Amino acid sequence: MRSTNSEIKIFTCNAHPNLAEEIAQELGLKLGSSEVGRFSDGEISVRIDEKVRGADVFVIQPTSTPVNEHLMELLIMIDGLRRASAGRITAVIPYYGYARQDRKTRARDPISARLVADLIQTAGADRVLTMDLHCAQIQGFFTIPLDHLVGMPLLTKYYLEKFETLEDFVAVSPDLGSVARTRAFASKLEIPLAIIDKRRPKANESEVMNIIGNIEGKNVILVDDMIDTAGTISNAADALVERGAKEVFACCTHPVLSGPAIERIESSAISELVVLNTIHLADEKRTSKIKEISVAPIVAEAINRIHADLSVSKLFV
């Protein structure tokens, strides 16, 4: 790792400049001067317009849709900063794309989450800062330090402030893979836990089979790390109401919201969906049902701690 001086610089690519601007403001800084464009044939062009030699540089870039474009922007920006002699380069990736293929489930499957980790390191990143990885073991794919933020404190704080009492609430995991996350959420709010047992006939499709736990006459909060096409969360909400739930709320860290997601959420039994702004939410995806909370304060605090060589995990103690 290269040595750094005391100067922090924040740069952004095109995935989420609004979040980068918020983070910079939290730190009392201006965004670094750079331009990420395209050559006439579509190749990505990056130009860094200020001195970064010896600086502690943080590049804000979630690898969200279009994921290939945003991933390449990040890699080329990192390469440019490395060649400009930046002291240390931290890739701040609020949403880590390609995280769903983290192991071989069938013969000849790729492990794309590991491939992306290798690309980021090869480009020249010295450190990675991310939030709510789809699978925690992805941290082990990196040989450089990785700081893993969690979005749960922001979500639990929202519900504690929104409702005077949570006595008749139940936290519900939409599938078996989210049980640990939902259990921690339920523990923080001091409410019971229920689990939905689902079957997934193929990717982006799910069917509810059973509900483990008492949800009859209760308000429920569905908890997930990401919502993509919203099939799982919408089916879960409808099944909960059919089985006697009073009102259904939902929350997630990453609002991928691709394909028919918005239509499904709007027509589902979900009263409100709370999301974090780890991914840019386009205007056409902003509906009255969706409430967005900014991660800028917690990311900015993590950046300050990394720069000062302080513990990031202490943010969540």
Coordinates of N, CA, C and O in Angstrom, one line a residue, residues 78-245:
I78 N -9.9 4.0 -11.3 CA -8.9 3.6 -10.4 C -7.5 3.5 -11.1 O -6.5 3.9 -10.5
D79 N -7.5 3.0 -12.3 CA -6.2 2.9 -13.0 C -5.6 4.3 -13.2 O -4.4 4.5 -13.1
G80 N -6.5 5.3 -13.6 CA -6.0 6.6 -13.8 C -5.4 7.2 -12.5 O -4.4 7.9 -12.6
L81 N -6.1 7.0 -11.4 CA -5.6 7.6 -10.1 C -4.3 6.9 -9.7 O -3.4 7.6 -9.2
R82 N -4.2 5.6 -10.0 CA -3.0 4.9 -9.6 C -1.8 5.4 -10.4 O -0.7 5.7 -9.9
R83 N -2.0 5.7 -11.7 CA -1.0 6.2 -12.6 C -0.6 7.6 -12.3 O 0.4 8.1 -12.7
A84 N -1.6 8.3 -11.6 CA -1.3 9.7 -11.2 C -0.7 9.8 -9.8 O -0.6 10.9 -9.2
S85 N -0.3 8.6 -9.3 CA 0.4 8.5 -8.0 C -0.4 8.9 -6.8 O 0.1 9.5 -5.8
A86 N -1.7 8.6 -6.8 CA -2.5 8.7 -5.6 C -1.9 7.9 -4.5 O -1.4 6.8 -4.7
G87 N -1.9 8.5 -3.3 CA -1.3 7.8 -2.1 C -2.0 6.5 -1.8 O -1.4 5.5 -1.6
R88 N -3.3 6.6 -1.7 CA -4.1 5.4 -1.4 C -5.5 5.6 -2.1 O -6.0 6.6 -2.2
I89 N -6.0 4.5 -2.7 CA -7.2 4.5 -3.5 C -8.2 3.5 -2.8 O -7.9 2.3 -2.7
T90 N -9.3 4.1 -2.4 CA -10.4 3.3 -1.8 C -11.6 3.3 -2.8 O -12.1 4.4 -3.1
A91 N -12.0 2.1 -3.2 CA -13.2 2.0 -4.0 C -14.4 1.9 -3.1 O -14.6 1.0 -2.4
V92 N -15.2 2.9 -3.2 CA -16.4 3.0 -2.3 C -17.6 2.5 -3.2 O -18.1 3.2 -4.1
I93 N -18.0 1.3 -2.9 CA -19.0 0.6 -3.8 C -20.3 0.3 -2.9 O -20.4 -0.8 -2.4
P94 N -21.2 1.3 -2.8 CA -22.3 1.1 -1.9 C -23.1 -0.2 -2.3 O -23.6 -0.9 -1.4
Y95 N -23.3 -0.4 -3.6 CA -23.9 -1.7 -4.1 C -22.9 -2.4 -4.9 O -22.4 -1.9 -5.9
Y96 N -22.6 -3.6 -4.5 CA -21.6 -4.5 -5.2 C -22.3 -5.4 -6.2 O -23.0 -6.4 -5.8
G97 N -22.3 -5.0 -7.5 CA -22.9 -5.9 -8.5 C -22.2 -7.2 -8.7 O -21.1 -7.4 -8.3
Y98 N -22.8 -8.1 -9.4 CA -22.3 -9.5 -9.7 C -22.1 -10.3 -8.4 O -21.3 -11.2 -8.3
A99 N -22.8 -9.9 -7.3 CA -22.7 -10.6 -6.0 C -23.5 -11.9 -5.9 O -23.2 -12.7 -5.0
R100 N -24.4 -12.1 -6.8 CA -25.3 -13.3 -6.7 C -24.6 -14.6 -7.1 O -25.1 -15.6 -6.8
Q101 N -23.6 -14.5 -7.9 CA -22.8 -15.7 -8.2 C -21.5 -15.8 -7.4 O -20.5 -15.4 -7.9
D102 N -21.7 -16.2 -6.2 CA -20.6 -16.2 -5.2 C -20.0 -17.6 -5.0 O -19.0 -17.8 -4.2
R103 N -20.6 -18.6 -5.6 CA -20.1 -20.0 -5.5 C -20.7 -20.8 -6.6 O -21.6 -20.4 -7.3
K104 N -20.2 -22.0 -6.8 CA -20.7 -22.9 -7.8 C -21.8 -23.7 -7.3 O -21.7 -24.5 -6.3
T105 N -23.0 -23.5 -7.9 CA -24.2 -24.3 -7.5 C -24.5 -25.4 -8.5 O -25.2 -26.4 -8.2
R106 N -23.9 -25.3 -9.7 CA -24.0 -26.4 -10.7 C -22.7 -26.5 -11.4 O -21.8 -25.6 -11.3
A107 N -22.5 -27.6 -12.1 CA -21.3 -27.8 -12.9 C -21.1 -26.7 -13.9 O -22.0 -26.2 -14.5
R108 N -19.9 -26.2 -14.0 CA -19.5 -25.2 -15.0 C -20.0 -23.8 -14.7 O -20.0 -22.9 -15.6
D109 N -20.5 -23.6 -13.5 CA -20.9 -22.2 -13.1 C -19.7 -21.3 -12.9 O -18.7 -21.8 -12.3
P110 N -19.7 -20.1 -13.3 CA -18.6 -19.1 -13.0 C -18.8 -18.6 -11.5 O -19.9 -18.7 -11.0
I111 N -17.8 -18.0 -11.0 CA -17.9 -17.3 -9.7 C -17.6 -15.8 -10.0 O -16.5 -15.4 -9.8
S112 N -18.6 -15.2 -10.5 CA -18.4 -13.8 -11.0 C -18.1 -12.8 -9.9 O -17.4 -11.8 -10.1
A113 N -18.6 -13.1 -8.7 CA -18.3 -12.2 -7.6 C -16.8 -12.1 -7.3 O -16.2 -11.1 -7.0
R114 N -16.1 -13.3 -7.4 CA -14.6 -13.4 -7.2 C -13.9 -12.7 -8.4 O -12.9 -12.0 -8.2
L115 N -14.4 -12.9 -9.6 CA -13.8 -12.2 -10.8 C -13.8 -10.7 -10.7 O -12.8 -10.1 -10.9
V116 N -14.9 -10.2 -10.2 CA -15.0 -8.7 -10.0 C -14.1 -8.2 -9.0 O -13.4 -7.2 -9.1
A117 N -13.9 -9.0 -7.9 CA -13.0 -8.7 -6.8 C -11.6 -8.6 -7.4 O -10.8 -7.7 -7.1
D118 N -11.2 -9.6 -8.2 CA -9.9 -9.6 -8.9 C -9.7 -8.4 -9.8 O -8.6 -7.8 -9.8
L119 N -10.7 -8.0 -10.5 CA -10.6 -6.9 -11.4 C -10.3 -5.6 -10.6 O -9.5 -4.8 -11.0
I120 N -11.0 -5.4 -9.5 CA -10.9 -4.2 -8.7 C -9.5 -4.1 -8.2 O -8.9 -3.0 -8.2
Q121 N -9.0 -5.2 -7.7 CA -7.6 -5.2 -7.1 C -6.6 -5.0 -8.2 O -5.6 -4.3 -8.0
T122 N -6.7 -5.7 -9.3 CA -5.8 -5.5 -10.4 C -5.7 -4.1 -10.9 O -4.7 -3.6 -11.3
A123 N -6.9 -3.4 -11.0 CA -6.9 -2.0 -11.4 C -6.1 -1.1 -10.6 O -5.6 -0.1 -11.0
G124 N -5.9 -1.5 -9.3 CA -5.1 -0.7 -8.4 C -5.7 -0.2 -7.1 O -5.1 0.6 -6.4
A125 N -6.9 -0.7 -6.8 CA -7.5 -0.3 -5.5 C -6.7 -0.8 -4.3 O -6.3 -2.0 -4.3
D126 N -6.5 0.0 -3.3 CA -5.8 -0.4 -2.1 C -6.8 -0.9 -1.0 O -6.4 -1.6 -0.1
R127 N -8.1 -0.5 -1.2 CA -9.1 -0.8 -0.1 C -10.5 -0.7 -0.8 O -10.7 0.0 -1.8
V128 N -11.4 -1.4 -0.2 CA -12.8 -1.4 -0.6 C -13.7 -1.1 0.5 O -13.5 -1.6 1.6
L129 N -14.7 -0.2 0.3 CA -15.7 0.1 1.3 C -17.1 -0.2 0.6 O -17.4 0.4 -0.4
T130 N -17.8 -1.1 1.2 CA -19.1 -1.5 0.6 C -20.2 -1.6 1.7 O -19.9 -1.4 2.8
M131 N -21.4 -1.9 1.2 CA -22.5 -2.0 2.2 C -23.4 -3.3 1.8 O -23.7 -3.5 0.7
D132 N -23.7 -4.0 2.9 CA -24.6 -5.2 2.8 C -24.4 -6.0 1.5 O -25.2 -6.1 0.6
L133 N -23.3 -6.7 1.5 CA -23.0 -7.6 0.4 C -24.1 -8.7 0.4 O -24.5 -9.1 1.5
H134 N -24.4 -9.1 -0.8 CA -25.5 -10.2 -0.9 C -25.1 -11.4 -0.2 O -25.9 -12.1 0.4
C135 N -23.8 -11.7 -0.2 CA -23.3 -12.9 0.5 C -22.0 -12.4 1.3 O -21.1 -11.9 0.6
A136 N -22.0 -12.6 2.6 CA -20.9 -12.0 3.4 C -19.5 -12.6 3.0 O -18.5 -12.0 3.2
Q137 N -19.5 -13.9 2.5 CA -18.2 -14.5 2.2 C -17.5 -13.8 1.0 O -16.3 -14.1 0.8
I138 N -18.1 -12.9 0.3 CA -17.5 -12.2 -0.8 C -16.3 -11.4 -0.2 O -15.3 -11.1 -0.9
Q139 N -16.4 -11.0 1.1 CA -15.3 -10.3 1.7 C -14.0 -11.1 1.6 O -12.9 -10.5 1.5
G140 N -14.1 -12.4 1.6 CA -12.9 -13.3 1.5 C -12.3 -13.4 0.1 O -11.2 -13.9 -0.1
F141 N -13.0 -12.8 -0.9 CA -12.5 -12.8 -2.2 C -11.4 -11.8 -2.5 O -10.7 -11.8 -3.5
F142 N -11.3 -10.8 -1.5 CA -10.3 -9.7 -1.6 C -9.1 -10.0 -0.8 O -9.2 -10.5 0.4
T143 N -7.9 -9.7 -1.3 CA -6.7 -9.8 -0.5 C -6.3 -8.4 0.1 O -5.4 -8.3 0.8
I144 N -7.1 -7.4 -0.3 CA -6.9 -6.0 0.2 C -7.9 -5.8 1.3 O -8.9 -6.5 1.4
P145 N -7.8 -4.8 2.2 CA -8.8 -4.6 3.3 C -10.1 -4.3 2.7 O -10.2 -3.5 1.7
L146 N -11.2 -4.8 3.3 CA -12.5 -4.5 2.9 C -13.3 -4.1 4.1 O -13.4 -4.9 5.1
D147 N -14.0 -3.0 4.1 CA -14.8 -2.5 5.2 C -16.3 -2.7 4.8 O -16.7 -2.2 3.7
H148 N -17.0 -3.5 5.6 CA -18.4 -3.9 5.2 C -19.4 -3.1 6.1 O -19.5 -3.4 7.3
L149 N -20.0 -2.1 5.6 CA -21.1 -1.4 6.3 C -22.4 -2.1 6.3 O -22.6 -2.9 5.3
V150 N -23.2 -1.9 7.3 CA -24.6 -2.5 7.3 C -25.6 -1.4 7.3 O -25.5 -0.4 8.0
G151 N -26.7 -1.7 6.6 CA -27.8 -0.7 6.5 C -28.8 -0.8 7.6 O -29.6 0.1 7.7
M152 N -28.8 -1.9 8.3 CA -29.9 -2.2 9.3 C -30.1 -1.1 10.3 O -31.2 -0.7 10.6
P153 N -29.0 -0.5 10.9 CA -29.3 0.6 11.8 C -30.1 1.8 11.3 O -30.9 2.4 12.0
L154 N -29.9 2.1 10.0 CA -30.7 3.2 9.4 C -32.1 2.8 9.3 O -33.0 3.6 9.5
L155 N -32.4 1.5 8.9 CA -33.8 1.0 8.8 C -34.5 0.9 10.1 O -35.6 1.3 10.3
T156 N -33.8 0.3 11.1 CA -34.4 0.2 12.4 C -34.7 1.5 13.1 O -35.7 1.7 13.7
K157 N -33.8 2.5 12.9 CA -34.0 3.8 13.4 C -35.2 4.4 12.8 O -36.0 5.1 13.5
Y158 N -35.5 4.2 11.5 CA -36.6 4.8 10.8 C -37.9 4.3 11.5 O -38.8 5.0 11.8
Y159 N -38.0 2.9 11.7 CA -39.2 2.4 12.2 C -39.4 2.7 13.7 O -40.6 2.9 14.2
L160 N -38.3 2.9 14.4 CA -38.5 3.3 15.8 C -39.0 4.7 16.0 O -39.7 5.0 16.9
E161 N -38.6 5.5 15.0 CA -39.1 6.9 15.0 C -40.5 7.0 14.4 O -41.3 7.9 14.7
K162 N -40.9 6.1 13.5 CA -42.1 6.2 12.8 C -43.3 5.8 13.6 O -44.4 6.4 13.6
F163 N -43.1 4.7 14.4 CA -44.2 4.2 15.2 C -44.0 4.4 16.7 O -42.9 4.3 17.2
E164 N -45.1 4.8 17.4 CA -45.0 5.0 18.8 C -44.7 3.7 19.6 O -44.0 3.7 20.6
T165 N -45.3 2.6 19.1 CA -45.1 1.3 19.7 C -45.0 0.3 18.6 O -45.7 0.4 17.5
L166 N -44.3 -0.8 18.8 CA -44.1 -1.9 17.9 C -44.6 -3.2 18.5 O -44.2 -4.3 18.1
E167 N -45.5 -3.1 19.4 CA -46.0 -4.2 20.2 C -46.7 -5.3 19.3 O -46.6 -6.5 19.5
D168 N -47.4 -4.8 18.3 CA -48.2 -5.7 17.4 C -47.4 -6.0 16.1 O -48.1 -6.3 15.1
F169 N -46.1 -5.8 16.0 CA -45.3 -5.9 14.8 C -44.6 -7.3 14.8 O -44.2 -7.8 15.9
V170 N -44.3 -7.8 13.6 CA -43.5 -9.0 13.4 C -42.6 -8.7 12.3 O -43.0 -8.2 11.2
A171 N -41.3 -9.1 12.5 CA -40.3 -9.0 11.3 C -40.4 -10.3 10.6 O -40.4 -11.4 11.2
V172 N -40.5 -10.2 9.3 CA -40.6 -11.4 8.4 C -39.5 -11.5 7.4 O -39.2 -10.6 6.7
S173 N -38.8 -12.7 7.4 CA -37.8 -13.0 6.4 C -38.5 -13.5 5.2 O -39.2 -14.5 5.3
P174 N -38.3 -12.9 4.0 CA -39.0 -13.4 2.8 C -38.5 -14.7 2.3 O -39.1 -15.3 1.4
D175 N -37.3 -15.2 2.8 CA -36.8 -16.5 2.4 C -35.8 -17.0 3.4 O -35.4 -16.2 4.4
L176 N -35.4 -18.2 3.3 CA -34.4 -18.8 4.3 C -33.1 -18.1 4.3 O -32.4 -18.0 5.3
G177 N -32.7 -17.5 3.2 CA -31.4 -16.9 3.0 C -31.3 -15.6 3.8 O -30.2 -15.1 4.1
S178 N -32.4 -15.0 4.1 CA -32.4 -13.7 4.8 C -32.7 -13.8 6.3 O -33.0 -12.8 7.0
V179 N -32.8 -15.0 6.9 CA -33.2 -15.2 8.2 C -32.2 -14.5 9.2 O -32.7 -13.9 10.2
A180 N -30.9 -14.7 9.0 CA -29.9 -14.1 10.0 C -30.1 -12.5 10.0 O -30.1 -11.9 11.1
R181 N -30.3 -12.0 8.8 CA -30.4 -10.5 8.7 C -31.7 -10.1 9.4 O -31.8 -9.1 10.2
T182 N -32.8 -10.8 9.2 CA -34.1 -10.5 9.7 C -34.1 -10.7 11.2 O -34.8 -9.9 12.0
R183 N -33.4 -11.7 11.7 CA -33.4 -12.0 13.1 C -32.7 -10.8 13.9 O -33.1 -10.4 14.9
A184 N -31.6 -10.3 13.3 CA -30.9 -9.2 13.8 C -31.8 -7.9 13.9 O -31.8 -7.1 14.8
F185 N -32.5 -7.7 12.8 CA -33.5 -6.6 12.7 C -34.6 -6.7 13.7 O -34.9 -5.8 14.4
A186 N -35.1 -7.9 13.9 CA -36.2 -8.2 14.9 C -35.6 -7.9 16.3 O -36.3 -7.4 17.2
S187 N -34.4 -8.4 16.6 CA -33.8 -8.2 17.9 C -33.6 -6.8 18.2 O -33.9 -6.3 19.3
K188 N -33.2 -6.0 17.2 CA -33.0 -4.5 17.5 C -34.3 -3.8 17.8 O -34.4 -2.9 18.6
L189 N -35.4 -4.3 17.1 CA -36.7 -3.6 17.4 C -37.5 -4.3 18.5 O -38.6 -3.9 18.9
E190 N -36.9 -5.4 19.0 CA -37.5 -6.2 20.1 C -38.9 -6.7 19.7 O -39.9 -6.5 20.4
I191 N -39.0 -7.3 18.5 CA -40.3 -7.8 18.0 C -40.0 -9.3 17.6 O -38.9 -9.7 17.3
P192 N -41.1 -10.1 17.4 CA -41.0 -11.5 17.0 C -40.5 -11.6 15.6 O -40.5 -10.7 14.8
L193 N -40.1 -12.9 15.3 CA -39.6 -13.2 13.9 C -40.5 -14.2 13.3 O -41.0 -15.2 13.9
A194 N -40.8 -14.1 12.0 CA -41.5 -15.1 11.2 C -40.7 -15.3 9.9 O -39.9 -14.4 9.5
I195 N -40.8 -16.5 9.3 CA -40.0 -16.9 8.1 C -40.9 -17.4 7.0 O -41.8 -18.2 7.3
I196 N -40.7 -17.0 5.8 CA -41.4 -17.5 4.7 C -40.6 -18.6 4.0 O -39.4 -18.3 3.7
D197 N -41.2 -19.7 3.8 CA -40.5 -20.8 3.1 C -41.0 -20.7 1.6 O -42.2 -20.9 1.4
K198 N -40.1 -20.5 0.7 CA -40.5 -20.3 -0.7 C -39.8 -21.3 -1.6 O -38.8 -21.9 -1.2
R199 N -40.3 -21.5 -2.7 CA -39.7 -22.3 -3.8 C -39.4 -21.4 -4.9 O -40.2 -20.5 -5.3
R200 N -38.2 -21.5 -5.5 CA -37.8 -20.7 -6.7 C -37.7 -21.6 -7.9 O -36.7 -22.3 -8.1
P201 N -38.7 -21.6 -8.8 CA -38.7 -22.5 -10.0 C -37.6 -22.1 -10.9 O -37.0 -22.9 -11.6
K202 N -37.3 -20.8 -11.0 CA -36.2 -20.3 -11.8 C -35.8 -18.9 -11.4 O -36.5 -18.3 -10.5
A203 N -34.7 -18.4 -11.9 CA -34.2 -17.1 -11.4 C -35.2 -16.0 -11.6 O -36.0 -15.9 -12.6
N204 N -35.3 -15.1 -10.5 CA -36.3 -14.0 -10.5 C -37.7 -14.4 -10.4 O -38.6 -13.6 -10.7
E205 N -38.0 -15.7 -10.0 CA -39.4 -16.1 -9.8 C -39.4 -16.9 -8.5 O -38.5 -17.6 -8.2
S206 N -40.5 -16.7 -7.7 CA -40.6 -17.4 -6.5 C -42.1 -17.7 -6.2 O -43.0 -17.0 -6.6
E207 N -42.3 -18.8 -5.4 CA -43.6 -19.2 -4.9 C -43.6 -19.4 -3.4 O -42.7 -20.1 -2.9
V208 N -44.5 -18.8 -2.7 CA -44.6 -19.0 -1.3 C -45.2 -20.3 -1.0 O -46.3 -20.7 -1.5
M209 N -44.5 -21.1 -0.1 CA -45.0 -22.4 0.3 C -45.6 -22.4 1.7 O -46.7 -22.9 1.9
N210 N -44.9 -22.0 2.7 CA -45.3 -22.0 4.1 C -44.9 -20.7 4.8 O -43.9 -20.1 4.4
I211 N -45.5 -20.3 5.9 CA -45.1 -19.2 6.7 C -44.9 -19.8 8.1 O -45.8 -20.4 8.7
I212 N -43.7 -19.7 8.6 CA -43.3 -20.2 9.9 C -43.4 -19.0 10.9 O -42.6 -18.1 10.8
G213 N -44.3 -19.1 11.9 CA -44.5 -18.0 12.8 C -45.9 -17.5 12.8 O -46.6 -17.7 11.9
N214 N -46.2 -16.7 13.8 CA -47.6 -16.2 14.0 C -47.6 -14.8 13.4 O -47.0 -13.8 13.9
I215 N -48.4 -14.6 12.3 CA -48.5 -13.2 11.8 C -50.0 -12.8 11.7 O -50.3 -11.7 11.3
E216 N -50.9 -13.6 12.1 CA -52.3 -13.3 12.1 C -52.7 -12.1 13.0 O -52.3 -12.1 14.2
G217 N -53.3 -11.1 12.4 CA -53.7 -9.9 13.1 C -52.5 -9.0 13.4 O -52.7 -8.1 14.2
K218 N -51.4 -9.2 12.9 CA -50.2 -8.5 13.2 C -49.8 -7.5 12.0 O -50.1 -7.8 10.8
N219 N -49.1 -6.4 12.3 CA -48.4 -5.6 11.3 C -47.1 -6.3 11.1 O -46.4 -6.7 12.0
V220 N -46.7 -6.4 9.8 CA -45.4 -7.1 9.5 C -44.5 -6.2 8.7 O -44.9 -5.4 8.0
I221 N -43.2 -6.5 8.9 CA -42.2 -5.8 8.2 C -41.3 -6.8 7.5 O -40.6 -7.6 8.1
L222 N -41.4 -6.8 6.2 CA -40.5 -7.7 5.4 C -39.1 -7.1 5.3 O -39.0 -5.9 5.0
V223 N -38.1 -7.9 5.5 CA -36.7 -7.4 5.5 C -35.9 -8.2 4.5 O -35.9 -9.4 4.5
D224 N -35.2 -7.4 3.6 CA -34.3 -8.1 2.6 C -33.1 -7.2 2.3 O -33.2 -6.0 2.7
D225 N -32.1 -7.8 1.7 CA -30.9 -7.0 1.4 C -31.1 -6.2 0.1 O -30.7 -5.1 -0.1
M226 N -31.8 -6.9 -0.9 CA -32.0 -6.2 -2.2 C -33.4 -6.6 -2.7 O -33.9 -7.7 -2.4
I227 N -34.0 -5.7 -3.5 CA -35.2 -6.1 -4.2 C -34.9 -5.8 -5.7 O -34.6 -4.7 -6.1
D228 N -35.0 -6.9 -6.5 CA -34.6 -6.8 -7.9 C -35.9 -6.7 -8.7 O -36.4 -5.6 -8.9
T229 N -36.5 -7.8 -9.1 CA -37.8 -7.7 -9.9 C -39.0 -7.6 -9.0 O -40.1 -7.5 -9.5
A230 N -38.8 -7.7 -7.7 CA -39.9 -7.6 -6.7 C -40.8 -8.7 -6.6 O -41.9 -8.6 -6.0
G231 N -40.5 -9.8 -7.3 CA -41.4 -11.0 -7.3 C -41.5 -11.6 -5.9 O -42.6 -11.9 -5.4
T232 N -40.4 -11.8 -5.3 CA -40.3 -12.4 -4.0 C -41.1 -11.6 -2.9 O -41.9 -12.0 -2.2
I233 N -40.8 -10.3 -2.9 CA -41.3 -9.4 -1.8 C -42.8 -9.2 -2.1 O -43.6 -9.2 -1.1
S234 N -43.2 -9.1 -3.3 CA -44.7 -8.9 -3.6 C -45.5 -10.1 -3.3 O -46.6 -10.0 -2.7
N235 N -45.0 -11.3 -3.7 CA -45.7 -12.5 -3.4 C -45.7 -12.8 -1.9 O -46.8 -13.2 -1.4
A236 N -44.7 -12.4 -1.2 CA -44.6 -12.6 0.2 C -45.7 -11.7 0.9 O -46.4 -12.1 1.8
A237 N -45.7 -10.5 0.5 CA -46.7 -9.5 1.0 C -48.1 -10.0 0.8 O -49.0 -10.0 1.8
D238 N -48.4 -10.4 -0.4 CA -49.8 -10.9 -0.7 C -50.1 -12.1 0.1 O -51.3 -12.3 0.6
A239 N -49.2 -13.1 0.3 CA -49.4 -14.3 1.0 C -49.6 -14.0 2.5 O -50.4 -14.6 3.2
L240 N -48.9 -13.0 3.0 CA -49.1 -12.6 4.4 C -50.4 -12.1 4.7 O -51.1 -12.4 5.7
V241 N -50.9 -11.2 3.8 CA -52.3 -10.7 4.0 C -53.3 -11.8 3.8 O -54.3 -11.8 4.6
E242 N -53.1 -12.7 2.9 CA -54.1 -13.8 2.7 C -54.1 -14.7 4.0 O -55.2 -15.2 4.3
R243 N -53.0 -14.7 4.7 CA -53.0 -15.5 5.9 C -53.2 -14.7 7.2 O -52.9 -15.2 8.3
G244 N -53.8 -13.5 7.1 CA -54.3 -12.8 8.2 C -53.5 -11.6 8.7 O -53.8 -11.0 9.7
A245 N -52.4 -11.2 8.0 CA -51.6 -10.1 8.5 C -52.4 -8.8 8.3 O -53.2 -8.7 7.4

